[in-house]
CSV table of C-alpha atoms in Angstrom, one decimal:
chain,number,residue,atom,x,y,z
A,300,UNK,CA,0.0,0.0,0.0
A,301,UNK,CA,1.4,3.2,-0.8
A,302,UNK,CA,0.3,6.5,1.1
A,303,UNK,CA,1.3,10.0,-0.4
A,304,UNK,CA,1.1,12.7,1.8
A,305,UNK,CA,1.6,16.8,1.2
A,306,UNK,CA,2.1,17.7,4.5
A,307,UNK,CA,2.3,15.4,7.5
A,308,UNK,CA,0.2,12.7,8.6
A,309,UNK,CA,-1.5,12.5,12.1
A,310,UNK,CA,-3.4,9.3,12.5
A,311,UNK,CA,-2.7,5.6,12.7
A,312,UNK,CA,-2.7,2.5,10.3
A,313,UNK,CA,-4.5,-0.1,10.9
A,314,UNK,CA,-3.6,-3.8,9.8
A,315,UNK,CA,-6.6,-7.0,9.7
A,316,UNK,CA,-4.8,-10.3,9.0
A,317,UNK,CA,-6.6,-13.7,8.8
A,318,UNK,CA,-3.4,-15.4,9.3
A,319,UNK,CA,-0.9,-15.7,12.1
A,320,UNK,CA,2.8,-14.7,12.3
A,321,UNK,CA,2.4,-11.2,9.8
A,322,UNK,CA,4.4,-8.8,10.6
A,323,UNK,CA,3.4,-4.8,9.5
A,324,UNK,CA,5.9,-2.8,8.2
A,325,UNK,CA,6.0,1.0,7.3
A,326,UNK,CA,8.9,1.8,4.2
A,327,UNK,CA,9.9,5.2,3.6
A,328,UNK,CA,10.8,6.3,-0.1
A,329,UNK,CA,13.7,8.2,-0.4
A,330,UNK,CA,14.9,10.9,-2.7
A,331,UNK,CA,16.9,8.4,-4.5
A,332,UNK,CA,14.4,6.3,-5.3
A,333,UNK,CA,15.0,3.4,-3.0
A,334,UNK,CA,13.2,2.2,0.4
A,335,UNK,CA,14.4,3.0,3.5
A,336,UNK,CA,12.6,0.8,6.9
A,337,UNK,CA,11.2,3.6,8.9
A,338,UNK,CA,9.3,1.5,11.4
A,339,UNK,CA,7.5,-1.8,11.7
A,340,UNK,CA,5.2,-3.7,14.1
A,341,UNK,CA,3.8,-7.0,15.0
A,342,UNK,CA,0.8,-8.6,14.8
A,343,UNK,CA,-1.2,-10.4,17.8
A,344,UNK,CA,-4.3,-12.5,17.9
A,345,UNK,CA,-7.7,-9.7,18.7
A,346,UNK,CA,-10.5,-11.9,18.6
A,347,UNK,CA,-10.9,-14.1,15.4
A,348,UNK,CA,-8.0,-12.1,13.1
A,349,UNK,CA,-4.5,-11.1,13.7
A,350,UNK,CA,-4.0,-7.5,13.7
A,351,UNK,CA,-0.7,-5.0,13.9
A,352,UNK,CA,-1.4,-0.8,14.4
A,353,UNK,CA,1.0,2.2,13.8
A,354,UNK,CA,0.1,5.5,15.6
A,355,UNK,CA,1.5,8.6,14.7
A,356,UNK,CA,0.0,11.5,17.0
A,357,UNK,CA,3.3,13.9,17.5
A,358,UNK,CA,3.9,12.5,20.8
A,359,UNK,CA,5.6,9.3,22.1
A,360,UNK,CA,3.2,6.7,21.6
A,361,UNK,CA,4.5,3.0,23.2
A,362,UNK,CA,4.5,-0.5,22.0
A,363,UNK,CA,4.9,-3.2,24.5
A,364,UNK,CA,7.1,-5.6,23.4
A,365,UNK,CA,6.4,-9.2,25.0
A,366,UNK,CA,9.6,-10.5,23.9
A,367,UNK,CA,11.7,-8.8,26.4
A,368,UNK,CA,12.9,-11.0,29.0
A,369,UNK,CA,11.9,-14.5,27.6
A,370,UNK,CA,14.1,-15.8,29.7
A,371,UNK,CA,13.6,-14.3,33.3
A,372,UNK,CA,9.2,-15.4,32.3
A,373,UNK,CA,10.2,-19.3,32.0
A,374,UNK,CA,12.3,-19.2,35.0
A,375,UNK,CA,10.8,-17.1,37.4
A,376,UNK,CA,7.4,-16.2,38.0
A,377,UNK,CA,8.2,-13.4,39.7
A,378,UNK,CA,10.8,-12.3,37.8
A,379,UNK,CA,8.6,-11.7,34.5
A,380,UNK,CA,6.1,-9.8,36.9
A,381,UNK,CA,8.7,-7.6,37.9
A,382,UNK,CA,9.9,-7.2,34.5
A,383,UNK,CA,6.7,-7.0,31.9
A,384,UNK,CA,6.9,-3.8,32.1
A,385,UNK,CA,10.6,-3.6,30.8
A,386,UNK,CA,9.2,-4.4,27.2
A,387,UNK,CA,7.1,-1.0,27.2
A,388,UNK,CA,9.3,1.0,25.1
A,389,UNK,CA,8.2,4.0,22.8
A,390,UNK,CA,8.3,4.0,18.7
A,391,UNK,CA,10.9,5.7,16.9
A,392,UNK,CA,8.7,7.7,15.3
A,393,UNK,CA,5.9,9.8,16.0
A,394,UNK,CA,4.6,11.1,13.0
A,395,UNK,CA,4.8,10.4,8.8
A,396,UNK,CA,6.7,13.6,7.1
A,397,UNK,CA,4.9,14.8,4.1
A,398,UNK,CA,6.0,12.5,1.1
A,399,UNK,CA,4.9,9.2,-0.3
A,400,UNK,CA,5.5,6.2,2.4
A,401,UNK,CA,4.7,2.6,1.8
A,402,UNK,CA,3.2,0.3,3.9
A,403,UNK,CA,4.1,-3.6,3.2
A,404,UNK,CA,2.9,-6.7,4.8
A,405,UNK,CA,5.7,-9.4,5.8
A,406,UNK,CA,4.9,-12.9,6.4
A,407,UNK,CA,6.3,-16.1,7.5
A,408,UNK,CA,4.8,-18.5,5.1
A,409,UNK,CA,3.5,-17.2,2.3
A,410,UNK,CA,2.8,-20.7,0.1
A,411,UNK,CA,-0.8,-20.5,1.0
A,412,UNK,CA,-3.0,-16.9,-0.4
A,413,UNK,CA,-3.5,-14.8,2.9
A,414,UNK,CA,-6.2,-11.9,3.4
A,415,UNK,CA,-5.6,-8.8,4.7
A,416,UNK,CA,-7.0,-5.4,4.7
A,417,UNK,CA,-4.9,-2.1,5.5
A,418,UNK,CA,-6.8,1.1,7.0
A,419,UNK,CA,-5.6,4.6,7.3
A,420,UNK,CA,-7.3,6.6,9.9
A,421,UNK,CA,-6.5,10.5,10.5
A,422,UNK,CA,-6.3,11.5,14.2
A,423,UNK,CA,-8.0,14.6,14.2
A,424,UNK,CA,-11.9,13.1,14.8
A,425,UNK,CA,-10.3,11.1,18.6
A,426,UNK,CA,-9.5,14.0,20.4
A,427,UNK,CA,-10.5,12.2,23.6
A,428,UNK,CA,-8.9,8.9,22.7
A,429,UNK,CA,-5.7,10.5,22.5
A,430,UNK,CA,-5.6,12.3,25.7
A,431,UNK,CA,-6.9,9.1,27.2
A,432,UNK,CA,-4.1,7.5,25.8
A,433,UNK,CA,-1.4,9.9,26.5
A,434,UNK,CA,-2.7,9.7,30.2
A,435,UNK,CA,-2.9,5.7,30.5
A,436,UNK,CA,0.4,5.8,28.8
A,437,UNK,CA,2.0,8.0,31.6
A,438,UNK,CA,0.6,5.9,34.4
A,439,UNK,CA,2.0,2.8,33.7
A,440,UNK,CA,5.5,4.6,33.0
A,441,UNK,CA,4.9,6.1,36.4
A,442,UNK,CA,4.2,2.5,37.5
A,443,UNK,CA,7.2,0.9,36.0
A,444,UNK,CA,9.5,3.3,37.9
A,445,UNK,CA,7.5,2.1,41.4
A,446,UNK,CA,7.2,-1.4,40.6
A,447,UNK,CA,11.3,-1.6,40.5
A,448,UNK,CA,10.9,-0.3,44.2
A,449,UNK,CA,8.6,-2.2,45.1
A,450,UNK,CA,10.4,-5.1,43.5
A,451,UNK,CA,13.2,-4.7,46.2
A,452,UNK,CA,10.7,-4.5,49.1
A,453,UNK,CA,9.3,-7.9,47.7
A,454,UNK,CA,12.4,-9.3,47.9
A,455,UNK,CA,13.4,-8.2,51.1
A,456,UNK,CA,9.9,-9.5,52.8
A,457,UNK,CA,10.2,-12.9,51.0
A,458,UNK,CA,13.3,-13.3,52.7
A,459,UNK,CA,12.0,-12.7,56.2
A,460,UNK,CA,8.9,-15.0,54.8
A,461,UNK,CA,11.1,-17.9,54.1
A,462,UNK,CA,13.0,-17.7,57.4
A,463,UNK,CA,10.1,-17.4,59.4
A,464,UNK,CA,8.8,-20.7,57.5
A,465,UNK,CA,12.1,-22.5,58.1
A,466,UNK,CA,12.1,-21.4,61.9
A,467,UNK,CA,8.0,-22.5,62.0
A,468,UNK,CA,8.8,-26.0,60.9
A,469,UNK,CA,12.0,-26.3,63.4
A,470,UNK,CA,9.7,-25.1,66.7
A,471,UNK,CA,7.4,-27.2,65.6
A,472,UNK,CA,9.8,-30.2,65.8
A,473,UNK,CA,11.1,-28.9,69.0
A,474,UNK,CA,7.9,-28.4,70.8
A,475,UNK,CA,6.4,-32.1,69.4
A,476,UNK,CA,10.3,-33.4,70.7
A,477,UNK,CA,9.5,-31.8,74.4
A,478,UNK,CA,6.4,-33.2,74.4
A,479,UNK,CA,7.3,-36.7,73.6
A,480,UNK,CA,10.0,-36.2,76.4
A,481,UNK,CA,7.3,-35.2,78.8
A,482,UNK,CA,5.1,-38.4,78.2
A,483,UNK,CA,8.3,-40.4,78.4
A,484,UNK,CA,8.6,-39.5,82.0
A,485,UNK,CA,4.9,-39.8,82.6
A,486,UNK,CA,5.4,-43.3,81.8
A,487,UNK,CA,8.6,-44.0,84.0
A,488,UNK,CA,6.7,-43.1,87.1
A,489,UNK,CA,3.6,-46.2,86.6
A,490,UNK,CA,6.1,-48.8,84.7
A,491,UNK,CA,8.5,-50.6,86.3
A,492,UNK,CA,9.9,-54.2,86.1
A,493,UNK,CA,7.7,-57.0,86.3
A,494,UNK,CA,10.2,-59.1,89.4
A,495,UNK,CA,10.4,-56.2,90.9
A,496,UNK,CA,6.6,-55.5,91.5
A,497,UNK,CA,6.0,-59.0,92.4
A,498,UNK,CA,8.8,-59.7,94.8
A,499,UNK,CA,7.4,-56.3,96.2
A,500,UNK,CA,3.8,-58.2,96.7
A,501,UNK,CA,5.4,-61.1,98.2
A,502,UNK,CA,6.3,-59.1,100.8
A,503,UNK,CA,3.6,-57.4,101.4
A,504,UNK,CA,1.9,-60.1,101.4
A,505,UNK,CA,4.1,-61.9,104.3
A,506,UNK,CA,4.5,-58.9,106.8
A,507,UNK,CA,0.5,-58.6,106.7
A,508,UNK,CA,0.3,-62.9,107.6
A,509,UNK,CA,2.8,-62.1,110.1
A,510,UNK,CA,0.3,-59.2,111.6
A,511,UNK,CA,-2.4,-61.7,111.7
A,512,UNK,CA,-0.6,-64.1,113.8
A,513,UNK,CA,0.8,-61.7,116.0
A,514,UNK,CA,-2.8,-60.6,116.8
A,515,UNK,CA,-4.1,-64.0,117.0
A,516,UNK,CA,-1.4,-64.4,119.9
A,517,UNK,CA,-2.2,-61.6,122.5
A,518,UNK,CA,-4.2,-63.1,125.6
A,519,UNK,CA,-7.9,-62.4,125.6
A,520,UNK,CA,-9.3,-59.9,127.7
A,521,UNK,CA,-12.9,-61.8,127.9
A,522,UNK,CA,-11.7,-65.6,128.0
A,523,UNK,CA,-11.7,-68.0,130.9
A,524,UNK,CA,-8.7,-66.3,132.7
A,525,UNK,CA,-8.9,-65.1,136.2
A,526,UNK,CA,-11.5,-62.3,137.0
A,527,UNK,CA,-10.8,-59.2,139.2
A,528,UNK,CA,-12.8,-59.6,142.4
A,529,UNK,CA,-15.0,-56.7,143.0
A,530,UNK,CA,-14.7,-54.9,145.9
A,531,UNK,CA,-18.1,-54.9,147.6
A,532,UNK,CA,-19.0,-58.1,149.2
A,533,UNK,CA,-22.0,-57.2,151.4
A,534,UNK,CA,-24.7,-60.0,152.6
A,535,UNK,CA,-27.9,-58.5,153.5
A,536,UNK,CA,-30.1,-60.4,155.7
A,537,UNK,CA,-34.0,-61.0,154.6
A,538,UNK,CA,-36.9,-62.1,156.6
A,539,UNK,CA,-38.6,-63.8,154.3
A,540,UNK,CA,-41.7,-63.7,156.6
A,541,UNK,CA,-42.5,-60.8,157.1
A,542,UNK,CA,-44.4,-58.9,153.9
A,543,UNK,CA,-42.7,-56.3,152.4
């Protein structure tokens, strides 16, 4: 597609693929005659197509660039959460010089017919669009400088967070340890060895047979032995005749 301009364009281009892995590319034609890359853009999966967009509003407008830090996302979780903000970087240009540009379409396998459609919007109708995006835009630059503060907090707290884990699971041993100690000597005090407990009964057993015989031994206090004389013996005289 080629787009001649006479004075500079403010807008954005808008590619619709029906096939995965396209790639959008902006050429600029030089006085010489030749083609000169100027910018280009991938394409990602919106719905049911594929599509790539260019914007050119004469102010930094950012891509985010998922490929950044590939590594650091397979690895570490929170690594590429830390990072996904690293690929947010701004295009090189930010607006189409009058002149004639052309806009080509690169894909990865192009054996099979693909279907695309190319549109050229001008910016002037979204006035609120691109303050909205000028202000979103700002945020999550402010956020990327905060998020590699917070990062180091994070890192500092998971830390602490791991040792306290590490010290929970060693007092825990050390308490369930004490306590098996403490029933330990609960059971020394009502087990001992079974020869010693009985030779123990045997003799309990003989002292209280020699308190029964020793009992059955002492004289009797109510038996046939000698009784105490008492100490009146007074003999009163009755008549018998005479009526009381």
């Amino acid at each position: 597609m080629v787009l001649r301009y006479r004075r500079r364009f403010m807008g954005l281009c808008n590619l619709k693929l029906f096939l995965m892995g396209k790639m959008l590319k902006t050429l600029r034609v030089e006085e010489s005659g030749g083609l000169n890359l100027a910018l280009q853009e991938d394409s990602a999966k919106t719905g049911k197509v594929t599509s790539a967009g260019m914007y050119f509003l004469c102010f930094p407008v950012y891509r985010l660039d998922h490929t950044v830090n590939p590594i650091a996302a397979t690895k570490d979780a929170d690594a590429a959460f830390f990072k996904k903000l690293d690929g947010f970087q701004p295009y090189e240009i930010t607006e189409l010089k009058a002149g004639t540009h052309v806009l080509a379409v690169y894909g990865d396998n192009f054996f099979k017919s693909a279907s695309y459609s190319i549109e050229a919007l001008c910016a002037a109708p979204f006035v609120e669009e691109k303050a909205n995006l000028r202000d979103v835009e700002a945020e999550i630059l402010a956020k990327r400088t905060e998020m590699s503060g917070f990062e180091t907090e994070y890192r500092e707290v998971l830390a602490q967070f791991a040792e306290m884990t590490s010290r929970y699971a060693q007092e825990m041993q050390a308490i369930d340890e004490l306590l098996r100690q403490r029933v330990e000597i609960h059971a020394s005090y009502t087990t001992a060895p079974p020869m010693k407990r009985s030779s123990s009964k045997s003799r309990n057993k003989g002292s209280i047979r020699e308190t029964i015989q020793v009992r059955d031994k002492k004289p009797s206090t109510t038996g046939d032995g000698p009784k105490k004389k008492k100490w009146f013996n007074i003999h009163l005289k009755v008549d018998r005749r005479k009526p009381c």
